[in-house]
Short mmCIF file of C-alpha atoms in Angstrom, two decimals:
data_model
loop_
_atom_site.label_atom_id
_atom_site.label_comp_id
_atom_site.label_asym_id
_atom_site.label_seq_id
_atom_site.Cartn_x
_atom_site.Cartn_y
_atom_site.Cartn_z
CA MET A 1 -49.16 38.08 67.77
CA THR A 2 -48.84 34.31 67.64
CA SER A 3 -45.53 33.00 66.30
CA PHE A 4 -44.36 29.70 64.81
CA GLU A 5 -41.06 28.51 63.40
CA TYR A 6 -40.59 26.01 60.56
CA ASP A 7 -37.75 24.97 58.31
CA VAL A 8 -39.65 26.11 55.21
CA VAL A 9 -42.64 28.39 54.68
CA VAL A 10 -44.54 28.18 51.40
CA ILE A 11 -46.90 30.97 50.32
CA GLY A 12 -49.61 29.45 48.15
CA ALA A 13 -51.33 26.07 48.50
CA GLY A 14 -51.99 25.27 44.87
CA PRO A 15 -50.50 22.12 43.34
CA VAL A 16 -47.08 23.80 43.15
CA GLY A 17 -47.03 24.87 46.78
CA GLU A 18 -48.37 21.50 47.90
CA ASN A 19 -45.60 19.69 46.03
CA VAL A 20 -42.88 21.94 47.45
CA ALA A 21 -44.11 21.35 50.99
CA ASP A 22 -44.48 17.61 50.45
CA ARG A 23 -40.97 17.28 49.02
CA VAL A 24 -39.55 19.26 51.93
CA ALA A 25 -41.41 17.12 54.46
CA GLN A 26 -40.26 13.91 52.77
CA GLY A 27 -36.73 15.24 53.04
CA GLY A 28 -37.04 15.46 56.80
CA LEU A 29 -37.67 19.18 57.21
CA THR A 30 -40.72 20.86 58.71
CA ALA A 31 -42.99 22.82 56.41
CA ALA A 32 -45.90 25.24 56.67
CA ILE A 33 -48.11 26.40 53.86
CA VAL A 34 -50.08 29.67 53.67
CA GLU A 35 -53.29 29.98 51.64
CA ARG A 36 -55.78 32.83 51.33
CA GLU A 37 -58.36 30.89 49.29
CA LEU A 38 -58.92 27.16 48.73
CA VAL A 39 -56.20 24.61 49.34
CA GLY A 40 -55.60 23.05 45.93
CA GLY A 41 -55.42 26.31 44.03
CA GLU A 42 -56.47 27.38 40.56
CA CYS A 43 -55.95 24.03 38.87
CA SER A 44 -58.24 22.13 41.22
CA TYR A 45 -61.18 24.51 41.20
CA TRP A 46 -61.03 26.92 38.25
CA ALA A 47 -58.68 25.54 35.62
CA CYS A 48 -57.24 22.11 34.74
CA MET A 49 -59.74 19.76 36.32
CA PRO A 50 -63.11 21.53 35.94
CA THR A 51 -62.38 22.79 32.42
CA LYS A 52 -61.35 19.36 31.19
CA ALA A 53 -64.49 17.93 32.80
CA LEU A 54 -66.52 20.46 30.79
CA LEU A 55 -64.79 19.29 27.61
CA ARG A 56 -64.75 15.54 28.17
CA SER A 57 -68.44 14.68 27.74
CA ALA A 58 -68.66 16.34 24.34
CA SER A 59 -65.39 14.72 23.31
CA ALA A 60 -66.71 11.27 24.22
CA LEU A 61 -69.92 11.93 22.30
CA ARG A 62 -68.01 13.06 19.20
CA ALA A 63 -65.81 9.96 19.36
CA THR A 64 -68.84 7.69 19.59
CA ARG A 65 -70.46 9.33 16.59
CA GLN A 66 -67.34 8.67 14.51
CA VAL A 67 -67.58 4.89 14.88
CA PRO A 68 -70.32 2.99 13.00
CA GLY A 69 -72.18 0.62 15.25
CA ALA A 70 -71.61 2.82 18.25
CA ARG A 71 -72.97 5.85 16.38
CA GLU A 72 -76.36 4.19 16.00
CA ALA A 73 -76.64 3.74 19.75
CA VAL A 74 -76.57 7.50 20.35
CA THR A 75 -80.16 8.68 20.69
CA GLY A 76 -79.80 12.15 22.17
CA ASP A 77 -77.61 15.17 22.74
CA LEU A 78 -75.51 16.20 25.70
CA ASP A 79 -77.25 16.49 29.04
CA VAL A 80 -75.99 19.92 30.04
CA ALA A 81 -77.04 19.60 33.67
CA ALA A 82 -75.18 16.29 33.94
CA VAL A 83 -72.07 17.81 32.37
CA LEU A 84 -72.11 20.70 34.83
CA GLY A 85 -72.77 18.29 37.69
CA ARG A 86 -69.76 16.17 36.75
CA ARG A 87 -67.69 19.37 36.50
CA ASP A 88 -68.82 20.30 40.00
CA SER A 89 -67.68 16.95 41.37
CA PHE A 90 -64.22 17.37 39.85
CA ALA A 91 -64.02 20.80 41.48
CA SER A 92 -64.98 19.13 44.78
CA HIS A 93 -67.97 21.51 44.81
CA TRP A 94 -65.43 24.25 45.60
CA LYS A 95 -64.65 22.82 49.03
CA ASP A 96 -61.11 21.93 50.05
CA ASP A 97 -61.75 19.44 52.87
CA GLY A 98 -60.00 16.65 50.99
CA GLN A 99 -56.94 18.74 50.24
CA VAL A 100 -56.71 19.92 53.84
CA SER A 101 -56.93 16.33 55.01
CA TRP A 102 -54.04 15.43 52.73
CA LEU A 103 -51.89 18.23 54.19
CA GLU A 104 -52.56 16.91 57.67
CA SER A 105 -51.64 13.36 56.66
CA ALA A 106 -48.40 14.64 55.13
CA GLY A 107 -47.46 16.50 58.31
CA ILE A 108 -47.66 19.93 56.70
CA ALA A 109 -49.01 22.82 58.78
CA LEU A 110 -51.68 25.04 57.20
CA HIS A 111 -52.14 28.73 57.99
CA ARG A 112 -55.13 30.39 56.31
CA GLY A 113 -54.96 34.03 55.35
CA GLN A 114 -52.99 36.55 53.31
CA GLY A 115 -49.27 35.87 53.60
CA ARG A 116 -46.85 38.78 53.38
CA ILE A 117 -43.08 38.71 53.65
CA SER A 118 -42.18 41.23 56.35
CA SER A 119 -38.42 40.64 56.41
CA ALA A 120 -35.85 37.99 55.59
CA ARG A 121 -37.32 34.51 56.28
CA VAL A 122 -40.38 36.01 58.02
CA VAL A 123 -43.96 35.74 56.72
CA ASP A 124 -46.87 37.42 58.49
CA VAL A 125 -50.28 35.85 57.88
CA THR A 126 -53.40 37.98 58.28
CA GLY A 127 -56.52 35.88 58.85
CA VAL A 128 -60.09 36.75 57.94
CA ASP A 129 -60.57 37.91 61.54
CA GLY A 130 -57.74 40.41 61.16
CA ALA A 131 -55.43 38.57 63.56
CA THR A 132 -51.80 38.16 62.50
CA THR A 133 -49.65 35.07 62.85
CA ARG A 134 -45.87 35.30 62.33
CA LEU A 135 -44.10 32.43 60.62
CA THR A 136 -40.31 32.29 60.63
CA ALA A 137 -38.46 30.02 58.23
CA ARG A 138 -35.12 28.57 59.32
CA HIS A 139 -34.04 27.83 55.76
CA ALA A 140 -36.34 29.10 53.01
CA VAL A 141 -39.50 30.89 51.96
CA VAL A 142 -41.06 29.74 48.69
CA VAL A 143 -43.47 31.94 46.71
CA ALA A 144 -45.97 29.74 44.86
CA THR A 145 -48.85 32.19 44.53
CA GLY A 146 -49.56 31.53 40.85
CA SER A 147 -51.21 33.94 38.45
CA SER A 148 -54.58 35.49 37.68
CA ALA A 149 -56.36 36.41 34.48
CA LEU A 150 -55.17 39.64 32.90
CA LEU A 151 -57.86 42.22 32.11
CA PRO A 152 -56.87 44.71 29.39
CA ASP A 153 -57.67 48.40 29.61
CA ILE A 154 -60.57 48.30 27.17
CA PRO A 155 -63.09 51.09 27.85
CA GLY A 156 -66.14 49.75 29.67
CA LEU A 157 -64.77 46.22 30.10
CA ARG A 158 -64.52 46.11 33.88
CA GLU A 159 -67.92 47.76 34.29
CA ALA A 160 -69.41 45.02 32.09
CA THR A 161 -68.41 42.40 34.71
CA PRO A 162 -66.67 40.09 32.26
CA TRP A 163 -65.94 36.44 32.81
CA THR A 164 -62.37 35.31 33.27
CA SER A 165 -61.26 31.69 33.16
CA ARG A 166 -62.61 31.32 36.70
CA GLU A 167 -66.18 32.27 35.84
CA ALA A 168 -66.09 30.16 32.68
CA ALA A 169 -64.86 27.10 34.56
CA SER A 170 -67.44 27.46 37.33
CA ALA A 171 -70.45 28.75 35.35
CA GLY A 172 -73.75 27.56 36.78
CA SER A 173 -75.53 27.84 33.44
CA VAL A 174 -74.70 28.07 29.76
CA PRO A 175 -75.20 31.51 28.16
CA ARG A 176 -77.14 31.62 24.92
CA ARG A 177 -74.45 33.84 23.39
CA LEU A 178 -70.82 33.93 24.51
CA ALA A 179 -68.16 36.29 23.18
CA ILE A 180 -64.53 35.50 23.84
CA ILE A 181 -61.77 38.12 23.68
CA GLY A 182 -58.51 36.28 22.98
CA GLY A 183 -57.31 33.41 20.83
CA GLY A 184 -55.02 31.37 23.06
CA VAL A 185 -55.49 28.04 24.79
CA VAL A 186 -58.18 29.15 27.25
CA ALA A 187 -60.12 30.89 24.48
CA ALA A 188 -59.94 27.89 22.15
CA GLU A 189 -60.86 25.34 24.83
CA MET A 190 -63.76 27.36 26.19
CA ALA A 191 -65.05 28.05 22.69
CA THR A 192 -65.00 24.28 22.11
CA ALA A 193 -66.72 23.55 25.42
CA PHE A 194 -69.49 26.14 25.31
CA ALA A 195 -70.29 25.58 21.64
CA ALA A 196 -70.80 21.91 22.46
CA LEU A 197 -73.01 22.88 25.41
CA GLY A 198 -75.26 24.98 23.17
CA SER A 199 -73.87 28.52 23.23
CA SER A 200 -73.57 30.65 20.12
CA VAL A 201 -69.87 31.53 20.41
CA THR A 202 -67.90 34.38 18.84
CA VAL A 203 -64.11 34.46 19.21
CA LEU A 204 -62.28 37.77 18.73
CA ALA A 205 -58.73 36.56 18.10
CA ARG A 206 -56.68 39.70 17.46
CA ASP A 207 -53.38 37.81 17.19
CA GLY A 208 -54.81 34.70 15.56
CA LEU A 209 -56.13 31.43 16.94
CA LEU A 210 -53.55 29.49 18.96
CA PRO A 211 -50.66 31.56 17.60
CA SER A 212 -48.00 29.75 19.65
CA VAL A 213 -48.62 26.28 18.17
CA GLU A 214 -47.59 24.93 14.77
CA PRO A 215 -49.74 26.73 12.13
CA PHE A 216 -51.25 23.50 10.80
CA ALA A 217 -52.56 22.63 14.27
CA GLY A 218 -54.20 26.01 14.76
CA GLU A 219 -55.82 25.72 11.34
CA LEU A 220 -57.30 22.30 12.14
CA VAL A 221 -58.84 23.68 15.33
CA LYS A 222 -60.15 26.75 13.51
CA GLU A 223 -61.80 24.55 10.86
CA SER A 224 -63.41 22.42 13.55
CA LEU A 225 -64.73 25.45 15.44
CA LEU A 226 -66.21 26.87 12.25
CA GLU A 227 -67.90 23.53 11.54
CA ALA A 228 -69.33 23.66 15.06
CA GLY A 229 -70.89 27.04 14.31
CA VAL A 230 -68.36 29.19 16.15
CA SER A 231 -67.63 32.59 14.60
CA VAL A 232 -63.83 32.96 14.62
CA ARG A 233 -62.80 36.50 13.78
CA VAL A 234 -59.04 36.49 13.32
CA GLY A 235 -57.54 39.96 13.63
CA ALA A 236 -60.58 41.42 15.39
CA GLU A 237 -59.64 43.77 18.23
CA ALA A 238 -62.16 44.80 20.88
CA VAL A 239 -61.99 48.56 21.50
CA SER A 240 -64.98 49.08 23.77
CA VAL A 241 -67.41 47.00 25.82
CA ASN A 242 -70.77 47.91 27.29
CA ARG A 243 -73.41 45.91 29.17
CA ASP A 244 -76.83 47.53 28.81
CA ASP A 245 -79.77 47.52 31.23
CA THR A 246 -81.10 44.26 29.79
CA GLY A 247 -77.81 42.48 30.50
CA THR A 248 -76.71 42.28 26.88
CA VAL A 249 -73.01 42.90 26.29
CA HIS A 250 -72.09 45.06 23.28
CA ILE A 251 -68.53 44.81 21.94
CA ALA A 252 -67.17 47.21 19.34
CA THR A 253 -64.15 46.19 17.28
CA ALA A 254 -61.45 48.31 15.68
CA ASP A 255 -62.80 47.58 12.18
CA GLY A 256 -66.26 48.88 13.06
CA GLU A 257 -68.03 45.58 13.71
CA ARG A 258 -70.30 45.04 16.69
CA VAL A 259 -70.82 41.83 18.62
CA GLU A 260 -73.66 41.17 21.03
CA ALA A 261 -73.51 38.51 23.71
CA ASP A 262 -74.98 37.53 27.04
CA GLU A 263 -71.52 37.02 28.56
CA VAL A 264 -68.02 38.03 27.53
CA LEU A 265 -64.99 35.95 28.48
CA VAL A 266 -61.59 37.64 28.57
CA ALA A 267 -58.73 35.25 27.88
CA ILE A 268 -55.70 37.24 26.76
CA GLY A 269 -53.05 36.21 29.28
CA ARG A 270 -52.05 36.08 32.92
CA THR A 271 -50.61 38.40 35.57
CA PRO A 272 -48.56 37.29 38.62
CA ASN A 273 -50.13 37.14 42.08
CA THR A 274 -47.34 39.14 43.72
CA GLN A 275 -49.08 42.44 44.35
CA ASP A 276 -49.74 41.93 48.06
CA ILE A 277 -47.15 39.47 49.37
CA GLY A 278 -44.66 41.93 50.86
CA LEU A 279 -42.10 42.07 48.07
CA ASP A 280 -41.56 45.77 48.74
CA ASN A 281 -40.28 44.87 52.22
CA ILE A 282 -37.32 43.02 50.72
CA GLY A 283 -36.48 45.37 47.85
CA LEU A 284 -38.48 43.67 45.09
CA ALA A 285 -41.27 45.15 42.98
CA PRO A 286 -44.87 44.27 43.97
CA GLY A 287 -46.91 42.90 41.10
CA ALA A 288 -43.86 41.77 39.14
CA TRP A 289 -42.93 38.34 37.84
CA LEU A 290 -40.12 36.83 39.92
CA ALA A 291 -36.96 36.06 37.96
CA VAL A 292 -35.17 32.95 39.20
CA ASP A 293 -31.90 31.08 38.62
CA ASP A 294 -31.66 27.46 37.52
CA THR A 295 -32.49 26.22 41.04
CA LEU A 296 -35.46 28.61 41.15
CA ARG A 297 -33.92 30.90 43.74
CA VAL A 298 -35.24 34.44 43.26
CA VAL A 299 -32.73 36.78 41.67
CA GLY A 300 -32.08 39.65 44.06
CA GLY A 301 -34.17 38.05 46.79
CA GLY A 302 -31.44 36.59 48.96
CA GLU A 303 -30.34 32.99 49.42
CA TRP A 304 -33.51 32.10 51.31
CA LEU A 305 -36.18 33.10 48.75
CA TYR A 306 -37.46 30.82 45.97
CA ALA A 307 -40.32 31.04 43.46
CA ALA A 308 -41.98 28.13 41.69
CA GLY A 309 -44.84 27.80 39.22
CA ASP A 310 -46.58 30.51 37.21
CA VAL A 311 -45.16 33.27 39.38
CA ASN A 312 -41.65 32.93 37.90
CA ARG A 313 -43.03 33.06 34.32
CA ARG A 314 -40.79 30.25 33.07
CA VAL A 315 -43.69 28.05 31.98
CA LEU A 316 -47.33 28.72 32.91
CA LEU A 317 -48.48 25.10 33.05
CA THR A 318 -49.50 23.12 36.13
CA HIS A 319 -47.44 20.03 35.36
CA GLN A 320 -44.34 22.12 34.75
CA GLY A 321 -44.95 24.02 37.99
CA LYS A 322 -45.13 20.72 39.87
CA TYR A 323 -41.89 19.68 38.20
CA GLN A 324 -40.30 22.90 39.43
CA ALA A 325 -41.75 22.29 42.88
CA ARG A 326 -40.01 18.94 43.20
CA ALA A 327 -36.70 20.53 42.19
CA VAL A 328 -37.19 23.37 44.69
CA GLY A 329 -38.10 21.07 47.55
CA ASP A 330 -35.12 18.84 46.87
CA VAL A 331 -32.59 21.66 46.57
CA ILE A 332 -33.81 23.31 49.78
CA VAL A 333 -33.33 20.01 51.61
CA ALA A 334 -29.90 19.53 50.05
CA ARG A 335 -28.75 23.00 51.05
CA ALA A 336 -30.19 22.66 54.53
CA LYS A 337 -28.28 19.41 55.06
CA GLY A 338 -25.07 20.60 53.43
CA GLU A 339 -25.37 18.09 50.59
CA THR A 340 -24.06 18.56 47.06
CA VAL A 341 -26.31 20.65 44.84
CA GLU A 342 -26.70 19.16 41.36
CA ASP A 343 -27.64 22.25 39.37
CA GLY A 344 -26.05 21.40 36.04
CA ARG A 345 -28.05 20.64 32.91
CA TRP A 346 -30.52 17.83 33.73
CA GLY A 347 -29.29 17.83 37.32
CA ARG A 348 -31.52 16.73 40.18
CA HIS A 349 -31.91 20.32 41.40
CA ALA A 350 -32.31 22.12 38.07
CA ALA A 351 -35.55 22.62 36.14
CA THR A 352 -33.86 22.02 32.78
CA ALA A 353 -37.01 20.75 31.05
CA ASP A 354 -38.44 24.27 31.24
CA GLU A 355 -36.06 25.28 28.46
CA ARG A 356 -36.83 22.94 25.55
CA ALA A 357 -38.85 19.94 26.71
CA VAL A 358 -42.19 21.34 27.81
CA PRO A 359 -45.20 19.16 26.92
CA GLN A 360 -48.65 20.65 26.50
CA VAL A 361 -52.07 19.46 25.42
CA VAL A 362 -54.77 21.77 24.10
CA PHE A 363 -58.05 19.94 24.71
CA THR A 364 -59.88 21.25 21.67
CA ASP A 365 -61.43 19.32 18.80
CA PRO A 366 -59.05 18.10 17.50
CA GLU A 367 -56.63 17.88 20.40
CA ILE A 368 -53.19 19.40 19.99
CA ALA A 369 -50.35 17.68 21.81
CA SER A 370 -46.89 19.19 21.58
CA VAL A 371 -43.51 19.13 23.25
CA GLY A 372 -40.30 21.04 22.70
CA LEU A 373 -39.82 23.57 19.94
CA THR A 374 -42.00 24.42 16.98
CA ALA A 375 -40.25 24.62 13.63
CA ALA A 376 -40.23 28.41 13.85
CA ALA A 377 -38.92 28.45 17.41
CA ALA A 378 -36.15 25.99 16.55
CA ALA A 379 -35.05 28.12 13.62
CA ALA A 380 -35.17 31.25 15.80
CA ALA A 381 -32.96 29.46 18.34
CA GLY A 382 -30.33 29.06 15.64
CA LEU A 383 -30.68 25.31 15.16
CA ARG A 384 -30.17 23.68 11.79
CA VAL A 385 -33.39 21.74 11.57
CA ARG A 386 -35.35 19.49 9.27
CA VAL A 387 -39.12 19.40 9.54
CA VAL A 388 -40.81 16.05 8.94
CA ASP A 389 -44.60 15.91 8.41
CA TYR A 390 -46.97 12.97 8.16
CA ASP A 391 -50.72 12.55 7.75
CA LEU A 392 -51.85 11.07 11.07
CA GLY A 393 -55.09 9.96 9.46
CA ALA A 394 -53.11 7.62 7.16
CA VAL A 395 -51.89 5.51 10.10
CA ALA A 396 -53.75 2.21 10.48
CA GLY A 397 -54.45 2.71 14.17
CA SER A 398 -56.00 6.11 13.51
CA SER A 399 -58.33 4.76 10.84
CA LEU A 400 -59.52 2.10 13.28
CA HIS A 401 -59.98 4.69 16.00
CA ALA A 402 -62.52 6.71 14.01
CA ASP A 403 -63.96 6.81 10.51
CA GLY A 404 -62.69 9.84 8.64
CA TYR A 405 -59.92 10.44 11.20
CA LYS A 406 -58.31 13.77 10.40
CA GLY A 407 -54.96 14.70 11.90
CA HIS A 408 -51.37 15.61 11.29
CA ALA A 409 -47.97 14.96 12.90
CA ARG A 410 -44.77 17.00 12.76
CA MET A 411 -41.30 16.11 13.98
CA VAL A 412 -38.58 18.78 14.22
CA VAL A 413 -35.08 17.32 13.99
CA ASP A 414 -31.80 18.95 15.02
CA GLU A 415 -29.72 17.97 12.00
CA ASP A 416 -26.38 18.57 13.70
CA HIS A 417 -27.11 16.11 16.52
CA LYS A 418 -29.70 13.89 14.80
CA VAL A 419 -32.17 14.16 17.68
CA ILE A 420 -35.75 15.35 17.94
CA VAL A 421 -36.17 18.81 19.44
CA GLY A 422 -39.89 19.26 18.81
CA CYS A 423 -43.04 17.34 18.06
CA THR A 424 -46.64 18.35 17.46
CA LEU A 425 -49.58 16.01 16.99
CA ALA A 426 -53.04 17.26 16.07
CA GLY A 427 -56.01 14.91 15.93
CA PRO A 428 -58.67 13.19 18.02
CA ASP A 429 -57.30 11.73 21.26
CA VAL A 430 -53.62 12.46 20.60
CA ALA A 431 -52.97 13.58 24.18
CA GLU A 432 -51.79 10.15 25.28
CA LEU A 433 -49.26 9.95 22.42
CA ILE A 434 -47.12 12.91 23.42
CA HIS A 435 -45.18 11.38 26.30
CA ALA A 436 -43.21 9.20 23.89
CA ALA A 437 -41.97 12.39 22.22
CA THR A 438 -41.21 13.96 25.60
CA ILE A 439 -39.02 10.99 26.54
CA ALA A 440 -37.23 11.10 23.18
CA ILE A 441 -36.47 14.82 23.58
CA VAL A 442 -35.43 14.72 27.24
CA GLY A 443 -33.32 11.62 26.65
CA GLU A 444 -31.85 13.10 23.47
CA VAL A 445 -32.40 9.72 21.83
CA PRO A 446 -30.53 9.54 18.49
CA LEU A 447 -32.82 8.86 15.54
CA ASP A 448 -30.85 5.72 14.70
CA ARG A 449 -31.63 4.34 18.17
CA LEU A 450 -35.24 5.54 18.06
CA TRP A 451 -35.68 3.42 14.94
CA HIS A 452 -35.46 0.35 17.20
CA ALA A 453 -38.41 1.51 19.33
CA VAL A 454 -40.97 -0.49 17.37
CA PRO A 455 -44.58 0.72 17.76
CA ALA A 456 -47.31 -1.88 18.28
CA TYR A 457 -49.60 -2.50 15.31
CA PRO A 458 -52.28 -1.35 14.70
CA THR A 459 -52.04 1.69 16.97
CA ALA A 460 -51.79 5.41 16.31
CA SER A 461 -48.25 5.23 17.76
CA GLU A 462 -47.19 3.79 14.42
CA VAL A 463 -46.92 7.41 13.35
CA TRP A 464 -43.41 7.29 14.87
CA LEU A 465 -42.34 4.65 12.36
CA ARG A 466 -43.88 6.67 9.53
CA LEU A 467 -42.13 9.87 10.61
CA LEU A 468 -38.77 8.09 10.74
CA GLU A 469 -39.37 6.50 7.34
CA THR A 470 -40.27 9.92 5.93
CA TYR A 471 -37.09 11.34 7.44
CA GLY A 472 -35.20 8.74 5.43
CA ARG A 473 -33.99 6.14 7.89
#
């Protein structure tokens, strides 16, 4: 058995693991990263980048058709092959040469294979050839293995070889009929994408469409999907699935309906990639989410074990995982060097934003951009809140952006402290507006001070002035 020693060993080379290792290396420690698949992880090849590439072309076409003068220049429909080709380029054609080159330039060692914790600070890596390499960490082991799509126990589902988010993101062709089980972000985005690419899409949304966002935002997306020809069946629960000899998938629902499709995409949630990483060797449960403290040290895992990204279940978003990664890398360096650990609220080594300042964009038509708490979540948290709504389409910048602009904005205010604790924007191209709200929430900017942040005219950002005026400033 070959052996190596490093200051820090990271299991998982997705964006979270890469950021942990980079932060550690920049802090002067040595780092090794273990990866069983492609360096770059889910986001690079099967999630964030390729899925947004699938959505972008149709979004640009819709935007063009909403502006007279530009609309007349459009003479055709989407070129599906070109869309898929652009998607392939953003997924680096499922090759990780560029990411590996970056690791080398950053001075981070790469060990390919399945990493398993065998004892405290020790990770054994089994390569494709069956050979084992032992990595010993002087200071810390970080689990950044992410999550995988959850497949429910629906009779016949696994035998029907369903798509998960991976197959949807990397599809080589567009199915004539696509059924989607689930109503969350992945389901809504892929329904938007494949409907635009020509599929006849049916969404079986047992718990509603986008149930975690503000209700008005989910309704706007539902209306848009219906206008695009998507069948959205809220409350429909799949109870059995069968793929016949011709390849057709038959889905039976609890209310007796039947749906036929050429492919079925399952998008109901995620499960942690912790089944085969040696947790049982250190007294933790394989296949479980890893609970962590405010510095992302694993509860019950010893002072040397950390978990960042999806695997700790705090927030299952790439940008938030990268945020955690920077905190983890910095705190490991601080502890290794005997420096002060700043783990208080908003401290350098605490992932405080995970609690109430998480931004997210749902890249549907319209887009939904949100940060912080919804009105319902704020009330459930015991806050005394006031909800302020405004028609985003009534803002001058929005009307210039597109004829018939349809959108809505909501600001959730903590009345006891006079600060914003939540914001949701729904409308075409609102993604770039949300960071202003994120800054206001993280900075706990008083509304009286925010009044002096004057938005440029005529831009859609003027919605901030309108929300404050509606509030009564």
